[in-house]
Each structure stands twice: as C-alpha cells, then as structure tokens.
XYZ file of C-alpha atoms in Angstrom:
555
model
C 83.885 -27.426 -22.300
C 82.209 -29.506 -19.526
C 82.192 -26.428 -17.312
C 80.232 -24.453 -19.874
C 77.685 -27.253 -20.310
C 77.090 -27.472 -16.574
C 76.734 -23.721 -16.337
C 74.129 -23.672 -19.157
C 72.145 -26.496 -17.549
C 72.107 -24.773 -14.148
C 71.037 -21.477 -15.686
C 68.170 -23.139 -17.633
C 66.937 -24.968 -14.511
C 66.772 -21.771 -12.464
C 64.855 -20.036 -15.256
C 62.235 -22.796 -15.304
C 61.861 -22.644 -11.518
C 61.418 -18.860 -11.595
C 58.798 -19.169 -14.358
C 56.799 -21.724 -12.349
C 56.814 -19.457 -9.295
C 55.553 -16.516 -11.355
C 52.745 -18.622 -12.886
C 51.675 -19.899 -9.431
C 51.541 -16.357 -8.103
C 49.521 -15.067 -11.086
C 46.945 -17.888 -10.862
C 46.488 -17.282 -7.162
C 45.678 -13.574 -7.553
C 42.093 -13.850 -8.996
C 41.042 -16.300 -6.268
C 42.309 -14.069 -3.480
C 40.751 -10.976 -4.978
C 37.419 -12.672 -5.438
C 37.430 -13.846 -1.861
C 38.259 -10.375 -0.572
C 35.574 -8.744 -2.701
C 32.810 -11.148 -1.728
C 33.175 -11.251 2.062
C 34.325 -8.374 4.270
C 36.449 -9.599 7.196
C 36.403 -7.498 10.390
C 39.556 -7.612 12.523
C 40.985 -5.878 15.578
C 42.891 -3.556 13.235
C 39.797 -2.919 11.080
C 36.766 -3.532 13.321
C 33.092 -3.227 12.388
C 31.903 0.354 12.937
C 28.381 0.548 14.375
C 26.963 4.074 14.066
C 23.618 5.184 15.423
C 21.521 8.120 16.618
C 22.708 9.671 19.884
C 19.214 11.002 20.727
C 16.810 8.141 19.969
C 15.714 7.000 23.394
C 15.455 4.150 24.438
C 16.984 2.593 21.315
C 20.347 4.414 21.224
C 21.565 7.437 23.184
C 24.434 8.860 25.206
C 23.907 8.759 28.969
C 24.992 11.383 31.496
C 28.574 10.099 31.235
C 28.539 10.272 27.401
C 28.511 6.466 27.257
C 26.423 4.660 24.613
C 23.284 2.983 25.948
C 19.978 1.655 24.716
C 18.225 -1.417 23.355
C 20.003 -1.327 19.967
C 23.402 -0.772 21.628
C 22.938 -3.786 23.939
C 21.623 -5.856 21.034
C 24.675 -5.093 18.865
C 27.010 -5.950 21.757
C 25.245 -9.307 22.207
C 25.310 -10.076 18.465
C 28.979 -9.136 18.044
C 29.881 -11.435 20.954
C 27.800 -14.212 19.409
C 29.473 -13.768 16.000
C 32.939 -13.042 17.464
C 33.279 -9.815 15.428
C 35.505 -6.951 16.702
C 33.526 -3.674 16.727
C 33.390 -0.056 17.832
C 30.287 1.965 18.730
C 29.823 5.509 17.460
C 26.700 7.490 18.489
C 26.143 10.854 16.814
C 23.361 13.160 15.498
C 21.032 11.594 12.943
C 22.317 13.594 9.953
C 25.898 12.481 10.669
C 24.782 8.832 10.924
C 23.236 9.119 7.452
C 26.409 10.667 6.013
C 28.643 8.006 7.614
C 26.554 5.180 6.139
C 26.357 6.866 2.737
C 30.102 7.579 2.554
C 31.266 4.212 3.940
C 32.533 5.348 7.340
C 29.901 3.212 9.057
C 29.295 -0.527 8.544
C 26.093 -1.062 10.523
C 23.134 0.892 11.872
C 19.369 0.499 12.344
C 16.704 2.162 10.211
C 13.084 2.189 9.131
C 12.594 -0.276 6.299
C 11.006 2.345 4.061
C 11.839 3.899 0.714
C 13.376 7.126 2.009
C 16.261 5.154 3.548
C 17.133 3.082 0.473
C 19.992 5.385 -0.556
C 21.962 4.692 2.625
C 22.083 0.904 2.731
C 20.276 -2.424 2.487
C 17.942 -3.778 5.155
C 17.874 -7.079 7.019
C 14.873 -9.358 6.540
C 13.839 -9.363 10.223
C 11.902 -6.603 11.952
C 13.732 -5.962 15.209
C 10.855 -3.883 16.596
C 7.880 -1.820 15.393
C 7.880 1.956 15.779
C 4.341 3.090 16.548
C 3.379 6.755 16.837
C 1.770 8.657 19.727
C 0.970 12.246 20.576
C 2.017 14.068 23.771
C -0.467 16.754 24.850
C -0.648 18.942 27.986
C -3.055 17.340 30.426
C -5.047 20.591 30.569
C -5.607 20.689 26.784
C -7.954 18.614 24.580
C -6.438 15.907 22.405
C -6.745 17.129 18.812
C -4.786 14.373 17.026
C -6.253 10.871 17.099
C -5.575 9.761 13.517
C -3.115 10.713 10.802
C -5.572 12.839 8.864
C -6.080 15.055 11.928
C -2.617 16.510 11.235
C -4.072 18.354 8.256
C -6.547 20.404 10.297
C -6.456 24.102 9.359
C -4.171 26.105 11.643
C -2.864 23.013 13.440
C 0.846 22.853 14.295
C 2.592 19.615 15.246
C 6.100 19.254 16.661
C 7.927 16.402 14.869
C 11.497 15.136 14.925
C 13.541 15.906 11.839
C 13.541 13.030 9.284
C 11.267 10.921 11.501
C 8.540 8.697 10.051
C 5.860 11.278 10.875
C 7.925 14.066 9.287
C 8.355 12.080 6.053
C 4.651 11.161 5.873
C 3.518 14.762 6.430
C 5.792 15.943 3.617
C 4.647 13.116 1.327
C 0.996 14.094 1.889
C 1.734 17.771 1.343
C 1.094 18.727 4.965
C 4.583 20.047 5.666
C 3.197 23.480 6.560
C 1.731 21.974 9.756
C 5.074 20.486 10.908
C 7.280 22.253 13.460
C 10.581 20.396 12.957
C 13.003 19.972 15.846
C 16.435 18.342 16.218
C 16.205 18.302 20.010
C 13.178 16.321 21.116
C 14.081 16.196 24.831
C 14.156 20.001 24.951
C 10.879 20.130 23.019
C 9.003 17.928 25.521
C 10.428 19.927 28.458
C 9.207 23.176 26.915
C 5.780 21.681 26.184
C 5.508 20.602 29.833
C 6.676 24.011 31.068
C 4.477 26.186 28.809
C 1.550 23.727 28.737
C 1.114 24.417 25.037
C 1.656 22.437 21.829
C 1.622 18.791 20.798
C 4.359 16.346 19.792
C 3.987 13.294 17.521
C 6.892 10.821 17.606
C 7.831 7.225 18.436
C 5.635 5.926 21.266
C 8.440 4.295 23.270
C 10.777 7.283 22.812
C 8.149 9.700 24.159
C 7.322 7.287 26.985
C 11.023 7.056 27.925
C 11.447 10.863 28.023
C 8.328 11.346 30.147
C 9.593 8.753 32.615
C 13.197 10.044 32.598
C 12.228 13.683 33.302
C 9.384 12.642 35.640
C 6.835 14.723 33.715
C 3.327 14.356 35.136
C 1.351 17.148 33.444
C 1.121 15.567 29.972
C -0.774 12.629 28.473
C 0.506 10.113 25.919
C -2.140 8.979 23.394
C -1.696 6.500 20.460
C -2.220 7.939 16.949
C -3.917 5.789 14.322
C -1.343 6.041 11.510
C 1.196 3.876 9.652
C 4.009 2.405 11.728
C 7.534 1.493 10.714
C 9.595 -1.653 11.161
C 13.080 -1.091 12.605
C 15.672 -3.325 10.908
C 19.406 -3.855 10.591
C 20.835 -1.563 7.875
C 24.203 -2.029 6.161
C 25.911 -2.010 2.779
C 27.414 -5.444 3.624
C 24.795 -8.027 2.617
C 26.819 -10.912 4.078
C 26.843 -9.091 7.433
C 23.052 -8.595 7.257
C 22.520 -12.314 6.637
C 24.746 -13.187 9.627
C 22.909 -10.737 11.892
C 19.452 -11.987 10.873
C 20.437 -15.595 11.576
C 22.129 -14.722 14.882
C 19.127 -12.617 15.994
C 16.727 -15.493 15.266
C 18.950 -17.898 17.233
C 19.142 -15.551 20.242
C 15.413 -14.872 20.102
C 14.568 -18.582 20.138
C 16.970 -18.962 23.078
C 14.983 -16.353 25.026
C 17.837 -13.830 25.196
C 16.115 -10.955 23.370
C 13.043 -10.715 25.623
C 15.044 -9.547 28.690
C 16.467 -6.689 26.607
C 12.972 -5.670 25.481
C 11.716 -5.747 29.075
C 14.696 -3.711 30.268
C 14.402 -0.868 27.751
C 10.780 -0.875 26.578
C 8.946 -1.796 29.793
C 11.066 -0.588 32.750
C 7.904 -0.438 34.883
C 7.910 -4.235 34.845
C 11.298 -4.341 36.561
C 10.765 -5.160 40.188
C 13.111 -4.150 42.977
C 15.180 -6.905 44.587
C 13.310 -6.569 47.873
C 9.898 -6.956 46.236
C 11.199 -9.849 44.183
C 12.245 -11.713 47.305
C 8.832 -11.075 48.853
C 7.232 -12.440 45.683
C 9.456 -15.513 45.753
C 8.617 -16.244 49.389
C 4.903 -15.751 48.739
C 5.052 -18.023 45.735
C 6.899 -20.681 47.688
C 4.317 -20.566 50.474
C 1.532 -20.826 47.898
C 3.255 -23.782 46.245
C 3.579 -25.617 49.544
C -0.092 -24.966 50.235
C -1.031 -26.239 46.799
C 0.988 -29.432 47.321
C -0.810 -30.038 50.608
C -4.209 -29.542 48.958
C -3.246 -31.829 46.079
C -2.185 -34.543 48.500
C -5.446 -34.358 50.465
C -7.704 -34.358 47.414
C -5.737 -36.778 45.198
C -7.632 -39.914 46.327
C -10.989 -38.275 45.679
C -9.882 -37.091 42.243
C -8.523 -40.501 41.263
C -11.763 -42.302 42.103
C -13.921 -39.770 40.332
C -11.689 -39.506 37.264
C -12.254 -43.060 35.994
C -16.029 -42.646 35.790
C -15.949 -39.124 34.383
C -13.313 -39.945 31.738
C -15.450 -42.619 30.084
C -18.558 -40.446 29.919
C -16.559 -37.473 28.738
C -14.936 -39.453 25.935
C -18.287 -40.626 24.582
C -19.813 -37.135 24.669
C -16.810 -35.491 23.048
C -16.553 -37.958 20.162
C -20.300 -37.760 19.478
C -20.201 -33.953 19.400
C -17.159 -33.836 17.098
C -18.520 -36.322 14.617
C -21.781 -34.374 14.320
C -19.844 -31.226 13.382
C -19.666 -30.703 9.619
C -16.357 -30.391 7.745
C -14.340 -31.575 10.714
C -11.866 -34.468 10.758
C -10.575 -36.181 13.915
C -7.580 -38.294 14.808
C -6.167 -39.622 18.080
C -2.575 -39.980 19.170
C -1.525 -42.872 21.432
C 1.329 -41.643 23.649
C 2.634 -45.118 24.484
C 2.741 -46.583 20.970
C 3.561 -43.226 19.293
C 0.898 -43.923 16.645
C -1.914 -41.874 15.118
C -5.371 -43.353 14.460
C -7.554 -41.676 11.811
C -11.347 -41.773 12.497
C -14.170 -41.673 9.943
C -17.466 -39.779 10.284
C -18.843 -42.553 12.520
C -15.891 -42.361 14.903
C -14.435 -45.643 13.692
C -10.676 -46.056 13.173
C -9.979 -46.353 9.439
C -6.195 -45.855 9.281
C -3.321 -46.181 11.736
C -0.018 -44.409 11.103
C 3.375 -44.268 12.715
C 4.507 -40.699 13.458
C 6.979 -40.989 10.595
C 4.161 -41.858 8.152
C 1.891 -39.183 9.636
C 4.565 -36.491 9.146
C 4.460 -36.902 5.341
C 1.199 -34.971 5.110
C 2.745 -31.866 6.707
C 5.510 -29.483 5.748
C 8.625 -29.897 7.916
C 8.098 -26.715 9.960
C 4.379 -27.368 10.425
C 4.989 -30.904 11.653
C 7.601 -29.598 14.087
C 4.968 -27.232 15.539
C 2.498 -30.123 15.823
C 5.078 -32.328 17.538
C 5.983 -29.585 20.024
C 2.301 -28.963 20.849
C 1.763 -32.667 21.513
C 4.803 -32.717 23.803
C 3.459 -29.712 25.744
C 0.093 -31.414 26.306
C 1.725 -34.686 27.347
C 3.810 -32.911 29.988
C 0.771 -31.169 31.572
C -1.338 -32.344 34.540
C -4.756 -31.426 35.879
C -4.682 -29.252 38.948
C -6.004 -30.272 42.382
C -9.489 -28.915 41.622
C -9.972 -31.106 38.578
C -9.986 -28.198 36.133
C -9.992 -28.965 32.409
C -6.623 -29.393 30.765
C -5.434 -26.689 28.436
C -5.889 -26.962 24.678
C -3.441 -26.239 21.883
C -4.707 -24.470 18.747
C -2.496 -24.470 15.643
C -2.758 -23.104 12.108
C -1.035 -25.595 9.788
C -0.783 -26.566 6.142
C -1.408 -30.245 5.398
C -2.577 -32.706 2.744
C -5.938 -34.442 3.112
C -4.568 -37.793 1.968
C -7.543 -39.857 3.188
C -9.721 -38.027 0.654
C -7.179 -38.508 -2.117
C -6.180 -34.812 -2.120
C -2.415 -34.240 -2.359
C -2.587 -30.416 -2.390
C -1.656 -28.404 0.706
C -4.666 -26.883 2.501
C -4.908 -24.469 5.423
C -6.207 -26.170 8.569
C -6.982 -25.131 12.125
C -6.013 -28.037 14.421
C -7.198 -28.143 18.033
C -5.429 -30.595 20.340
C -6.584 -31.658 23.813
C -6.073 -34.537 26.239
C -8.465 -37.427 25.593
C -7.400 -39.947 28.293
C -5.092 -40.018 31.342
C -3.640 -42.824 33.447
C -4.171 -43.219 37.203
C -1.317 -40.774 37.863
C -2.944 -38.065 35.778
C -0.487 -38.349 32.877
C -2.000 -38.101 29.367
C -2.172 -41.373 27.479
C -4.134 -40.196 24.419
C -4.474 -36.861 22.595
C -7.348 -35.994 20.282
C -6.820 -33.764 17.245
C -9.712 -31.899 15.590
C -8.902 -30.586 12.111
C -10.977 -28.068 10.168
C -10.234 -26.895 6.613
C -10.115 -23.061 6.490
C -8.458 -22.709 3.079
C -11.397 -20.936 1.445
C -11.978 -18.734 4.481
C -8.366 -17.534 4.499
C -8.431 -17.014 0.705
C -11.501 -14.794 0.981
C -9.939 -12.877 3.876
C -6.749 -12.228 1.905
C -8.812 -11.128 -1.090
C -10.849 -8.771 1.091
C -7.684 -7.348 2.646
C -6.181 -6.743 -0.791
C -9.356 -5.005 -1.980
C -9.458 -2.823 1.120
C -5.778 -1.868 0.692
C -6.275 -0.973 -2.983
C -9.372 1.075 -2.112
C -7.674 3.187 0.521
C -4.539 3.604 -1.615
C -6.672 5.049 -4.451
C -9.018 7.005 -2.202
C -6.246 8.887 -0.403
C -4.196 9.461 -3.554
C -3.052 13.038 -4.062
C -3.832 12.735 -7.786
C -7.588 12.032 -7.520
C -10.363 14.018 -5.825
C -13.045 11.563 -4.626
C -16.280 11.892 -2.672
C -18.232 8.841 -1.516
C -22.016 8.767 -0.894
C -23.592 5.710 0.763
C -26.423 3.676 -0.694
C -28.895 5.944 1.108
C -27.409 8.976 -0.667
C -25.673 10.580 2.337
C -22.044 11.669 2.198
C -19.803 9.109 3.943
C -16.252 10.162 3.128
C -14.195 12.721 1.187
C -10.483 12.615 0.521
C -8.076 15.566 1.056
C -7.870 16.449 -2.675
C -11.657 16.721 -2.999
C -11.833 18.676 0.258
C -9.315 21.110 -1.192
C -11.327 21.587 -4.405
C -14.579 22.083 -2.461
C -12.730 24.461 -0.117
C -14.280 22.799 2.926
C -12.839 20.592 5.642
C -13.723 16.913 5.195
C -14.802 16.373 8.822
C -17.189 19.330 8.677
C -18.822 18.016 5.514
C -19.202 14.491 6.943
C -20.629 15.830 10.211
C -23.290 17.800 8.303
C -24.710 14.535 6.915
C -25.167 16.027 3.434
C -27.468 14.243 0.970
C -26.453 13.885 -2.675
C -29.571 15.815 -3.796
C -28.650 18.758 -1.562
C -24.993 18.564 -2.577
C -25.753 18.904 -6.305
C -28.973 20.923 -5.898
C -30.869 18.379 -7.979
C -32.998 15.260 -7.420
C -31.935 11.650 -8.075
C -35.129 9.677 -7.557
C -33.326 6.414 -8.334
C -29.746 6.429 -7.101
C -28.964 3.136 -8.829
C -29.815 4.677 -12.220
C -27.239 7.459 -11.998
C -24.935 5.951 -14.624
C -27.030 3.167 -16.155
C -27.747 4.999 -19.409
C -24.629 6.960 -20.320
C -21.891 5.104 -18.435
C -20.871 8.003 -16.186
C -23.206 10.831 -15.186
C -21.611 14.306 -15.301
C -22.758 17.176 -13.107
C -21.427 20.732 -13.155
C -21.614 23.017 -10.194
C -19.950 26.400 -9.858
C -16.461 25.906 -11.328
C -16.292 22.145 -10.624
C -17.054 19.153 -12.826
C -18.301 15.982 -11.090
C -18.406 12.503 -12.651
C -20.755 10.157 -10.788
C -20.298 6.390 -10.736
C -22.497 3.843 -8.946
C -21.028 0.732 -7.291
C -22.866 -2.593 -6.925
C -22.071 -5.845 -5.134
C -22.191 -9.340 -6.651
C -25.952 -9.508 -6.029
C -26.444 -6.291 -8.061
C -27.345 -4.354 -4.912
C -26.364 -0.703 -4.748
C -23.431 -0.034 -2.402
C -22.977 3.651 -3.021
C -21.929 6.411 -5.420
C -18.462 7.799 -6.049
C -18.106 11.392 -7.269
C -14.819 12.188 -9.008
C -14.349 15.925 -9.177
C -12.021 18.385 -10.858
C -11.943 22.096 -11.486
C -13.630 22.917 -14.795
C -12.775 25.685 -17.259
C -16.428 26.321 -18.156
C -19.862 25.777 -16.624
C -22.104 23.827 -18.981
C -25.575 22.983 -17.766
C -25.960 19.981 -15.525
C -26.546 16.824 -17.498
C-alpha cells in the first residue's frame, strides 16, 4: 500500500509540472509573435536587400566591371555600416526593381515621392536630393523646349526615359503622343550626338553625367522650367524608413553626406592631387604673409580701435532706436547675461541666458546660441574690415509687451564691442516682427498655387484678358477648343473686342447686371467673368468656354 501511494503522488507531481510548462509556453507565444510582426530583423542569413536602377547615372548604375556604383549605392553602404545592418546590393532594370519591391523580393530602394509610386512602398520623410529636369539639344539646333508647356507644341517629339517624371507628367497632361519613350538613355544620347537631331528631357544630373562620361561636346544642356521631384528612401518596412531618416540626418549634420554629393554630382570640383598640393602651398604662403601684415599693423589698429568703437556704438544705437517696429538687446559675453533696451536705448530688463531662453522654442534658441558662439569666436582682419553679421529667422514671445504668443522674427546679430585683443565682449541683437509679412506671403503663395492648379486643369477651358482687354494667357483645353496654339494667340496681342467681334465700352460692366455675360461665337459658348481686387479695381476678365450644340445670338 505505501508503494502505491508514493507512485500516485509522483505521478500527480509530474503532471502538474508538465501543465505549468505548457502554460508558460502558450503565454510566451503571443509576445514573440507580436515582436516578430512589428520589427523586421536583418541578419547575415537574411540580410536587407537593396534593389535599384542599373541605368540611373550618377545615382545607381553598373560600371564597366558590372560592379554597383553611384551616389545612392555609396549612401546605402554608409547607412548600413552606421546601423550595423547586413545587406546585399542588387542593381537591375527599372521595371524589375518595381516588381521586386511590389512582390517583396526587395526591402529598400529610392524613388520619387509622388503618387505614381505609392503602390510599391512607403517613403521616408527626408528628401535625399531633388531631381530637376533639363533638355539636351544638338549645339547646331535651336532650343525649342524651355518650359513644360513647350512639350505640347504641334509636331514636336521629345525623347524621354520610360516611367521617368517627365514621362508621367506628359501622360497625365495628355501629351503622350509627343513622347518618344526609351529604355536605354545612354544609347539615345549617343545617337543624338551622332545624328545631330532630336532632343532629350531627363534628370539634369543624369544627362550631365552621360555627357561627361562619353566626352560629348556637340550638345548643350539647358534647364527646363517644370515640376521637379524629391528622391526619397522607399520601403515597405516603416521601422527601417524611420531608422534611415534618423541616420541620414545624423550623418548630414556630421558633414559626411556633402563629400558624397561632391563626388557624384559635381566631379568637376574634384581637384587632382598635384593641383591640391600647389593650392595648399599657395595658401600657406598667403597665410604667412597675412600673419606678417597683421603683426606690423596690429599696433596701429589697437590705437585706432578704442576711439572708433565709442563713436560707432553711439551711432549704431541711435540709428536702431529711430527705426520703427524694431527691438534691441545686448549680450554681455563675460557675464553671460542679456540686457533688454527700450525705445530710448535704456536698459529695462536684464536676464540670465536661462531666463532669456524661455521666450524661444528649444530649436530656435539653439540656433541663436550657436550664432552667438560663431560671432564670439571671430576676429577682425588686419585691414580693420567690419565683422560679419548673423541673420536668423526665429519664433519667439514678445514678453516685454505682455504677449505670450509665438511670433515670427528676423534677428540680426553683430559685434558691439571688443577688448584690446580684438575678442568680442558684447553682441547686439536687432529683432523685427515679420509675422504679418510671412502670413501675407503664405496666403499669396496659396492663392497663386490654387490659381495655376485651376487654370491648367484638363477639365476647364479658360482664357484670361488683362484689365486693358488684351489676351494674356490661355490654357491647353481652351487652345484645343479654339483650334489655335496658345503661344500664337498670345503673340498676336488680341483684344477682347476683336476676339468676340463686338464692343465692350466698359470692361468692368461685363457681368455687373446679369452675373455672368454669355457670348456665342461659331460653335463655342463663352461665359465672361470680371475679377476685381480689394479696392474694387478691375484686374481682368476670365472667359470660360465650351463647345455649344446651338448658336444663339450673342447676349
């Protein structure tokens, strides 16, 4: 009997232990799964796969040895080393890059932060570089494309890279018939140079790189006034994008990105080692000469400085105080205190730097502190030239006036006094409120953007006549309805009376009686609308046109 009891107790104990192990395992599963789902971990066995275009010079391309090169390639290598992430680089044609990102075979690439790329991944918040557009034309031919709308000239053909920004825009505007699409841009530019015919619109730096690489001297590269794109990190791993944005900002502040930009975007700035040594020796000789001059003239400068400084201080303060809507303060380098001056130049408040910082946002005060440090570390040169100024745009509170709201200010800093060794002992700050000016500028920019967005819409046909009645602009839709090229109509300087074959003796009265004046001409209906400014002065007349099904008499 005791044997059976012991056996039952041992069996029961092992069952409890097994149950506890099972429960521990089950409770641990959700936590592990959640962690795996939220953050992708890249290892040597499963490294990050960076895919990119193999023909996008100088950003990413395969060199003569089929090795990956370019600005983006070097940047990824630097970032992966900074983040300690194992990776592989895979350069391939553009269409394969898109498929790899869409189907999950690629973890990271670069792309234009525009709507047509949204299906292939998310974008980082930082613009790595801007892709501007230029046109390559044979040197013997006239330049026909200077702005984006020139690409819609009748009979014009433009060579564009497949799925490039220019290609997408031309299709969006319905100008695809003018595009000659190529997948091989280096062959296209070689043929253009050889035949001395055609024109190519593509990324400015890519075209510049090809011209330099193939040593082409019979073409010209001209900027095109058209929208540009921002090149950003692109990935389906948002955590990776956040890491890359932070690491890029850190490297940029450390000055490690600029050498890459110089290397790939501005190779003409790269000097040979021999010339660099010549420059160094010349600079050293110049520095020694400058030191000698400074030594000889230092006594004269020191004696003259004391008298000039006093007179200069009085003139500067008097001029500043007379300026309207300007506040001034002075910073004492030795005591690390700020003195606030009233309109008579008298000190009304004195603050420690800690107290003074409360009126600024943290980042704005950091900029102010850095600017002060830069001025303090400067010296006048041997010729007694004026010290440099620092101009900052900051947000701050005007606490002396009882205003606790943040305003936009322009702050100009300059050295007010120096000691006998030429080191700054006092800095003067001139502060001007530009809040209203910036608000009006933003409002004007928004109005301008809305105007052009509506004017160049493909859904509305619009003609604009100035306040003097002469045609000023016509959008592509209206040009299509009128069956005339917009540039030709603008160049003819057509008056509204001639355009509608009628007489408007008072342009401002066009729509004052019936809201909108309608005019019919041929098979087209026009609705005329006058536009006035805030002072009720006529700015011009907009004509909205559409094809009509009948021809009633002009109203």
